Coordinates of C-alpha atoms and ligand atoms in Angstrom, one line a residue:
M1 CA 187.1 184.3 149.2
S2 CA 185.1 182.9 146.3
H3 CA 187.1 181.6 143.5
F4 CA 184.0 181.6 141.3
S5 CA 182.9 185.1 140.3
Y6 CA 181.7 187.2 137.3
Q7 CA 184.2 189.3 135.5
N8 CA 182.8 191.5 132.7
G9 CA 179.6 189.5 132.8
V10 CA 181.2 186.1 132.4
L11 CA 181.5 183.6 135.2
H12 CA 185.2 182.8 135.9
V13 CA 187.0 180.2 138.0
E14 CA 189.9 182.1 139.5
N15 CA 191.1 184.1 136.5
T16 CA 189.8 181.8 133.8
S17 CA 186.5 182.3 132.0
L18 CA 184.2 179.3 131.8
T19 CA 183.4 180.3 128.2
D20 CA 187.0 179.8 127.3
I21 CA 187.1 176.4 129.1
A22 CA 184.0 175.2 127.2
K23 CA 185.5 176.4 123.9
E24 CA 188.7 174.4 124.5
F25 CA 187.4 171.3 126.3
G26 CA 183.7 171.1 125.3
S27 CA 180.9 170.3 127.8
P28 CA 179.8 168.9 130.1
T29 CA 183.0 169.5 131.9
Y30 CA 183.8 169.5 135.6
V31 CA 186.0 172.5 136.5
Y32 CA 187.8 172.6 139.8
S33 CA 189.7 175.5 141.4
K34 CA 193.1 174.7 142.8
A35 CA 193.0 177.7 145.1
A36 CA 189.6 176.7 146.5
L37 CA 190.8 173.1 147.1
T38 CA 194.0 174.4 148.8
E39 CA 192.1 176.9 150.9
N40 CA 189.5 174.2 152.1
F41 CA 192.2 171.7 153.0
S42 CA 194.2 174.5 154.8
A43 CA 191.2 175.3 157.0
Y44 CA 191.7 171.8 158.6
A45 CA 195.5 171.9 158.5
N46 CA 195.7 175.5 159.9
A47 CA 193.2 174.6 162.7
C48 CA 195.4 171.7 163.7
K49 CA 198.5 173.8 163.8
A50 CA 196.7 176.7 165.6
N51 CA 195.7 174.2 168.3
G52 CA 199.3 172.9 168.7
R53 CA 198.9 169.7 166.8
D54 CA 201.4 168.0 164.6
A55 CA 201.0 164.8 162.5
T56 CA 201.4 162.6 165.5
T57 CA 198.4 164.2 167.3
A58 CA 196.1 165.1 164.3
L59 CA 195.9 163.8 160.8
V60 CA 193.4 164.8 158.1
C61 CA 192.5 161.8 155.9
Y62 CA 190.6 163.1 152.9
S63 CA 187.7 161.0 152.0
V64 CA 188.6 159.8 148.5
K65 CA 185.1 158.8 147.4
S66 CA 184.0 162.4 147.4
N67 CA 186.3 163.2 144.5
S68 CA 189.0 160.7 143.5
N69 CA 190.7 162.4 140.5
L70 CA 194.4 161.8 140.6
A71 CA 195.2 165.5 140.3
V72 CA 192.9 166.3 143.3
L73 CA 194.5 163.5 145.3
N74 CA 198.0 164.5 144.3
L75 CA 197.4 168.2 145.3
L76 CA 196.0 167.1 148.7
C77 CA 198.9 164.7 149.2
R78 CA 201.4 167.6 148.6
L79 CA 199.5 169.6 151.2
G80 CA 200.2 166.8 153.7
S81 CA 196.9 164.9 153.6
G82 CA 196.3 161.3 154.4
F83 CA 193.4 159.4 152.8
D84 CA 190.2 157.6 153.9
I85 CA 189.4 154.9 151.3
V86 CA 186.5 152.6 150.9
S87 CA 187.9 150.1 148.3
G88 CA 191.0 148.5 146.9
G89 CA 190.6 150.6 143.8
E90 CA 190.8 153.8 145.9
L91 CA 194.0 152.6 147.5
L92 CA 195.5 152.1 144.0
R93 CA 194.4 155.6 143.1
V94 CA 196.0 157.1 146.2
I95 CA 199.3 155.3 145.4
A96 CA 199.1 156.3 141.7
A97 CA 198.6 159.9 142.9
G98 CA 201.8 159.7 145.0
G99 CA 200.0 159.3 148.3
D100 CA 201.6 157.6 151.3
P101 CA 199.8 154.3 152.2
R102 CA 201.0 154.7 155.8
K103 CA 198.6 157.6 156.0
V104 CA 195.6 155.6 154.6
I105 CA 192.7 154.4 156.6
F106 CA 190.3 151.8 155.1
S107 CA 186.6 152.2 155.8
G108 CA 183.6 150.3 154.5
V109 CA 181.3 147.5 155.5
G110 CA 182.2 145.0 152.8
K111 CA 186.0 144.6 152.5
T112 CA 186.9 141.5 150.4
H113 CA 189.8 139.1 151.1
E114 CA 191.6 140.6 148.1
E115 CA 191.2 144.2 149.3
M116 CA 192.5 143.2 152.8
R117 CA 195.6 141.6 151.2
L118 CA 196.2 144.6 149.0
A119 CA 196.0 147.0 152.0
L120 CA 198.1 144.8 154.2
S121 CA 200.8 144.5 151.5
H122 CA 201.0 148.3 151.5
D123 CA 201.1 148.7 155.3
I124 CA 198.2 151.1 155.6
L125 CA 197.7 153.1 158.8
C126 CA 194.5 151.4 159.9
F127 CA 191.5 149.3 159.0
N128 CA 188.2 150.8 160.2
V129 CA 186.4 147.5 160.9
E130 CA 182.6 147.5 160.8
S131 CA 181.6 144.1 162.1
T132 CA 182.9 141.1 164.2
A133 CA 182.7 138.9 161.1
E134 CA 185.2 141.4 159.4
L135 CA 187.5 141.1 162.5
E136 CA 187.7 137.4 162.0
R137 CA 188.3 137.6 158.3
L138 CA 191.0 140.3 158.7
N139 CA 192.7 138.3 161.4
Q140 CA 192.9 135.3 159.1
V141 CA 194.1 137.2 156.1
A142 CA 196.8 139.0 158.2
G143 CA 197.8 135.7 159.7
D144 CA 198.2 134.1 156.3
M145 CA 200.5 136.9 155.3
G146 CA 202.5 136.8 158.5
K147 CA 201.3 140.3 159.5
Q148 CA 199.4 142.1 162.2
A149 CA 196.6 144.3 161.0
P150 CA 196.1 147.6 162.7
I151 CA 192.5 148.1 163.5
S152 CA 189.9 150.5 164.7
L153 CA 186.2 149.7 165.3
R154 CA 183.6 151.9 163.7
V155 CA 181.2 152.4 166.5
N156 CA 177.8 153.7 166.0
P157 CA 177.3 156.4 168.6
N158 CA 173.6 156.6 167.9
V159 CA 173.4 160.4 167.6
D160 CA 171.1 162.0 165.2
A161 CA 173.1 164.0 162.6
K162 CA 169.9 165.7 161.5
T163 CA 170.6 165.4 157.8
H164 CA 169.0 163.7 154.9
P165 CA 168.2 160.0 155.7
Y166 CA 170.3 158.8 152.8
I167 CA 173.4 160.5 154.1
S168 CA 172.8 159.9 157.8
T169 CA 174.9 157.0 159.0
G170 CA 175.1 157.2 162.8
L171 CA 171.7 155.9 163.8
K172 CA 170.9 152.4 165.1
E173 CA 169.0 151.5 162.0
N174 CA 171.9 152.2 159.6
K175 CA 174.0 149.4 158.1
F176 CA 177.2 151.0 159.2
G177 CA 179.4 150.4 162.2
I178 CA 179.0 148.3 165.4
A179 CA 176.2 149.1 167.8
Y180 CA 177.4 151.1 170.8
D181 CA 176.3 148.5 173.3
E182 CA 178.2 145.8 171.4
A183 CA 181.4 147.7 171.0
L184 CA 183.1 146.6 174.3
A185 CA 182.6 142.9 173.5
A186 CA 183.8 143.5 169.9
Y187 CA 187.0 145.2 171.2
R188 CA 187.6 142.3 173.6
K189 CA 187.3 139.9 170.7
A190 CA 189.6 142.0 168.6
A191 CA 192.2 142.2 171.4
S192 CA 192.1 138.4 171.7
L193 CA 192.8 137.8 168.0
P194 CA 196.6 137.3 167.4
H195 CA 196.9 138.9 164.0
L196 CA 195.2 142.1 164.9
R197 CA 196.6 145.2 166.7
V198 CA 193.9 147.3 168.3
V199 CA 194.9 151.0 167.7
G200 CA 191.8 153.2 167.5
I201 CA 188.1 153.9 167.5
D202 CA 186.2 155.7 164.8
C203 CA 182.7 156.9 163.8
H204 CA 181.2 158.7 160.9
I205 CA 177.7 159.9 161.7
G206 CA 176.6 161.4 158.5
S207 CA 177.2 164.0 155.8
Q208 CA 176.3 167.6 155.1
L209 CA 176.2 168.4 158.8
L210 CA 175.7 172.2 159.3
D211 CA 176.1 172.1 163.1
D212 CA 179.0 170.5 165.0
A213 CA 177.0 169.6 168.1
P214 CA 176.2 166.0 166.9
L215 CA 179.9 165.5 166.2
L216 CA 181.0 166.8 169.6
E217 CA 178.3 164.5 171.2
A218 CA 179.6 161.6 169.2
F219 CA 183.1 162.4 170.3
D220 CA 182.0 162.2 174.0
R221 CA 180.4 158.8 173.4
L222 CA 183.6 157.5 171.8
T223 CA 185.8 158.8 174.7
E224 CA 183.6 157.0 177.2
L225 CA 184.4 153.8 175.4
V226 CA 188.1 154.7 175.2
D227 CA 188.1 155.1 179.0
R228 CA 186.3 151.8 179.6
L229 CA 188.7 150.0 177.3
A230 CA 191.7 151.6 179.1
Q231 CA 190.4 150.2 182.4
E232 CA 190.6 146.7 180.8
G233 CA 194.1 147.3 179.5
I234 CA 193.1 147.9 175.9
E235 CA 194.8 151.2 175.1
L236 CA 193.9 153.1 172.0
H237 CA 196.3 155.4 170.1
H238 CA 193.7 157.4 168.0
V239 CA 190.2 158.6 167.9
D240 CA 188.8 159.1 164.4
I241 CA 185.7 161.4 164.4
G242 CA 184.9 160.8 160.7
G243 CA 183.9 163.5 158.2
G244 CA 180.6 165.1 157.6
I245 CA 181.0 168.9 157.8
G246 CA 178.6 170.4 155.3
I247 CA 178.9 173.1 152.7
N248 CA 176.8 176.0 151.4
Y249 CA 174.5 174.7 148.6
N250 CA 171.5 177.0 149.0
G251 CA 172.3 179.6 151.6
D252 CA 173.2 176.9 154.1
Q253 CA 175.5 178.2 156.9
P254 CA 177.8 175.3 157.9
V255 CA 179.9 175.7 161.0
A256 CA 183.4 177.0 160.2
V257 CA 185.9 174.2 160.2
G258 CA 188.3 176.2 162.4
D259 CA 185.6 176.7 165.0
Y260 CA 184.6 173.0 165.0
L261 CA 188.2 171.9 165.4
A262 CA 189.0 174.4 168.1
R263 CA 186.0 173.1 170.1
L264 CA 186.9 169.5 169.5
F265 CA 190.6 170.0 170.4
A266 CA 189.5 171.8 173.6
K267 CA 187.4 168.8 174.5
V268 CA 190.3 166.5 173.8
D269 CA 192.7 168.4 175.9
Q270 CA 190.3 168.6 178.9
W271 CA 189.6 164.8 178.6
R272 CA 193.2 163.9 178.4
L273 CA 194.0 166.1 181.3
D274 CA 191.2 164.7 183.5
Q275 CA 191.8 161.1 182.6
Y276 CA 195.3 160.6 181.5
K277 CA 197.4 163.4 183.1
G278 CA 197.6 165.2 179.8
A279 CA 199.0 162.3 177.8
P280 CA 198.2 163.1 174.1
I281 CA 196.1 161.0 171.7
Q282 CA 195.9 161.3 167.9
L283 CA 192.8 162.7 166.3
L284 CA 191.8 161.6 162.8
F285 CA 189.5 163.4 160.5
E286 CA 187.8 162.1 157.3
P287 CA 186.5 165.2 155.5
G288 CA 185.3 164.9 151.9
R289 CA 182.6 167.3 150.9
S290 CA 183.9 170.2 152.9
I291 CA 187.2 170.1 151.0
V292 CA 186.0 169.5 147.4
G293 CA 182.3 170.4 147.3
N294 CA 182.5 174.1 146.8
A295 CA 185.7 173.8 144.8
G296 CA 184.1 172.6 141.6
V297 CA 181.3 173.3 139.1
L298 CA 179.8 171.4 136.2
V299 CA 179.7 173.4 133.0
T300 CA 176.9 172.4 130.6
E301 CA 175.4 173.8 127.4
V302 CA 171.7 174.5 126.8
E303 CA 170.7 172.3 123.8
Y304 CA 167.0 173.4 123.7
L305 CA 164.5 175.6 125.4
K306 CA 161.1 174.0 125.6
H307 CA 158.2 176.2 126.7
G308 CA 155.2 174.2 128.0
D309 CA 151.8 175.0 129.5
A310 CA 152.9 174.1 133.1
K311 CA 156.7 174.3 132.9
N312 CA 159.6 175.6 130.9
F313 CA 162.5 173.3 130.4
A314 CA 166.1 174.0 129.7
I315 CA 167.4 170.8 128.2
V316 CA 171.1 170.7 128.7
N317 CA 173.9 168.4 127.7
A318 CA 174.7 167.2 131.3
A319 CA 172.4 164.7 132.9
M320 CA 171.8 162.5 135.9
N321 CA 174.6 160.2 134.8
D322 CA 177.0 163.2 135.2
L323 CA 175.6 164.5 138.4
M324 CA 173.4 162.1 140.2
R325 CA 172.8 164.0 143.5
P326 CA 169.5 165.7 142.5
A327 CA 168.0 162.4 141.2
M328 CA 169.3 160.4 144.2
Y329 CA 168.7 162.8 147.1
E330 CA 166.7 165.6 145.6
A331 CA 169.8 167.6 146.2
W332 CA 169.8 171.3 145.4
H333 CA 172.6 172.8 143.3
G334 CA 172.8 176.5 142.3
V335 CA 172.6 177.1 138.6
Q336 CA 174.2 180.2 137.1
A337 CA 174.3 181.4 133.5
V338 CA 177.9 181.6 132.5
Q339 CA 177.2 184.7 130.4
Q340 CA 175.0 187.3 132.0
R341 CA 172.2 188.6 129.8
A342 CA 170.2 191.8 130.1
T343 CA 167.0 190.1 129.0
A344 CA 164.2 189.1 131.5
A345 CA 164.6 185.8 133.3
Q346 CA 162.1 183.0 133.0
T347 CA 161.5 180.1 135.3
Y348 CA 163.0 176.8 134.1
D349 CA 163.5 173.2 135.1
V350 CA 167.0 172.3 134.1
V351 CA 166.9 168.7 132.8
G352 CA 169.2 166.3 130.9
P353 CA 168.6 164.2 127.8
V354 CA 168.4 160.8 129.7
C355 CA 165.2 158.8 129.3
E356 CA 164.1 159.0 133.0
S357 CA 161.7 161.5 134.6
G358 CA 164.3 161.6 137.5
D359 CA 166.8 163.1 135.1
W360 CA 166.7 166.7 136.4
L361 CA 169.5 168.9 137.7
A362 CA 167.5 171.8 139.1
R363 CA 163.8 172.9 139.3
D364 CA 162.1 176.2 139.1
R365 CA 165.1 178.4 138.5
A366 CA 164.9 182.0 137.2
L367 CA 167.3 182.1 134.3
A368 CA 167.9 184.6 131.5
I369 CA 169.2 182.2 128.8
E370 CA 169.0 181.2 125.2
Q371 CA 169.7 178.1 123.3
G372 CA 173.5 177.5 123.1
D373 CA 174.2 179.3 126.4
L374 CA 176.4 177.8 129.0
L375 CA 175.2 177.1 132.6
A376 CA 177.4 176.3 135.6
I377 CA 175.9 173.8 138.1
M378 CA 177.5 175.1 141.3
S379 CA 179.0 173.2 144.3
A380 CA 179.5 170.1 142.2
G381 CA 183.0 169.2 143.3
A382 CA 181.9 166.4 145.8
Y383 CA 180.0 163.3 144.9
G384 CA 179.7 164.6 141.3
M385 CA 182.2 162.9 139.0
T386 CA 182.7 160.0 141.4
M387 CA 179.1 159.1 141.3
S388 CA 178.8 159.5 137.5
S389 CA 177.9 156.6 135.2
N390 CA 177.6 155.7 131.6
Y391 CA 173.8 155.3 131.6
N392 CA 172.4 155.8 128.1
T393 CA 175.9 155.1 126.8
R394 CA 177.0 158.6 127.6
G395 CA 180.7 159.1 128.0
R396 CA 181.7 160.7 131.3
A397 CA 182.5 164.4 131.4
A398 CA 186.0 165.8 131.1
E399 CA 187.6 167.3 134.2
V400 CA 189.9 170.3 134.3
M401 CA 191.7 172.1 137.1
V402 CA 192.2 175.8 137.0
D403 CA 195.2 177.4 138.6
G404 CA 195.0 181.2 138.2
D405 CA 194.9 181.7 134.4
K406 CA 196.2 178.2 133.6
V407 CA 193.8 175.3 132.9
H408 CA 195.0 171.7 133.2
L409 CA 193.0 168.8 131.6
I410 CA 193.0 166.2 134.4
R411 CA 190.6 163.7 132.8
K412 CA 189.8 163.4 129.2
R413 CA 186.2 163.1 128.1
E414 CA 185.2 159.5 127.5
A415 CA 184.6 158.6 123.9
A416 CA 181.8 156.2 123.0
S417 CA 184.3 153.6 121.9
D418 CA 185.8 153.6 125.4
L419 CA 182.4 152.6 126.8
F420 CA 182.1 149.3 125.1
A421 CA 185.8 148.5 124.8
L422 CA 185.6 145.8 127.4
E423 CA 182.6 144.1 125.8
S424 CA 182.4 141.3 123.2
T425 CA 179.8 139.7 121.1
L426 CA 179.1 136.0 121.1
P427 CA 181.2 133.8 118.8
Ligands
PLP501 C1 181.8 159.3 152.9 C2 182.5 159.2 154.1 C3 183.3 160.3 154.6 C4 183.2 161.7 154.0 O1 182.1 162.3 154.4 P1 181.8 163.8 154.0 O2 180.5 164.1 154.4 O3 182.0 164.0 152.5 O4 182.8 164.6 154.7 C5 184.1 160.0 155.7 N1 184.1 158.8 156.3 C6 183.4 157.8 155.9 C7 183.5 156.5 156.5 C8 182.6 157.9 154.8 O5 181.9 156.9 154.3

């Protein structure tokens, strides 16, 4: 069910009109639907349950970088989620939101000494290690603290996720992970280091995948390694298949999460039966976009309409600093007029006020709008606010979460004074 719909000609999130939200909180404002978030997380949780899994055999670790607002993290944590983090800052966010560090996995190619110490001090579930140099550093940091670090190796299964090159991460030429052919040697090394405990294997092959075939193929490649390692006496406790399931931006038809998980669990069961007399293994998931992407919109106001010879522009008060995906990946976001008008539509490029030609949010859209109207940039819940910046000394947008007919402010709009509060002039 869509939680974004027109009621009496006005776009609503659940039972709250976006016009009312803009009146109360101004714009640009990110608006999330609690029901949509809950439903999207439940697609994973219910599929785990339906396939006979509990927390010891399947754990969903929401990818914090896709949307890290404390209210979002807190909601997911109450629904039972673990978390996939990529920085020490994200760990502190998870803890501030009430998340359990023992359900946290730490991904990323560049973990610092300090981040390792922080994560070890909170006894996180697992470090997803991306290089042998990182194994050595982690071993040393853990040794200094008198601890053993639980580790998984991020293996690059070299499958083509068939997505945008900037969000494809599982190919040989990417900076992520350890090459498939080098994985066994890296595991042997990890097993020989005294302050590491080898517990798992992981991959993350890309984002906005519409088909689960590449994920199932990656899973097969990982299990081959698990079997090889078992023969050498290195036994793994979990397989982490990463995130990556896509969402509908522009008529895209991503695989249903329930169908993907059912196929994956069937594979797991067959594999465990064939190789391990049915002994279970834990599956980890790191979804981001598929949980938050379609649960949020960015509301913005039309400042000016500019009619040119070649193009019409709708200049709005949101910009590339608020939503970077179009400028960065030429990403397509739906644009809907919040208030439907009976007048004829015209074709517009929707652009922001930032001084860059790359500052556009949408191109060639038919819109019936006037100056002062509100627009909703759709499917903006993932990689929207988290990728925002203060370019042009623009304060970041407010964020609100709708729950039925209630609206909660979950991040105040930044004031200009906030933006230079940490700066100082020369004496
Ligand atoms: C970004 C990221 C994810 C989440 O990807 P989605 O496509 O948003 O599901 C998961 N795991 C890792 C390691 C990531 O970097």
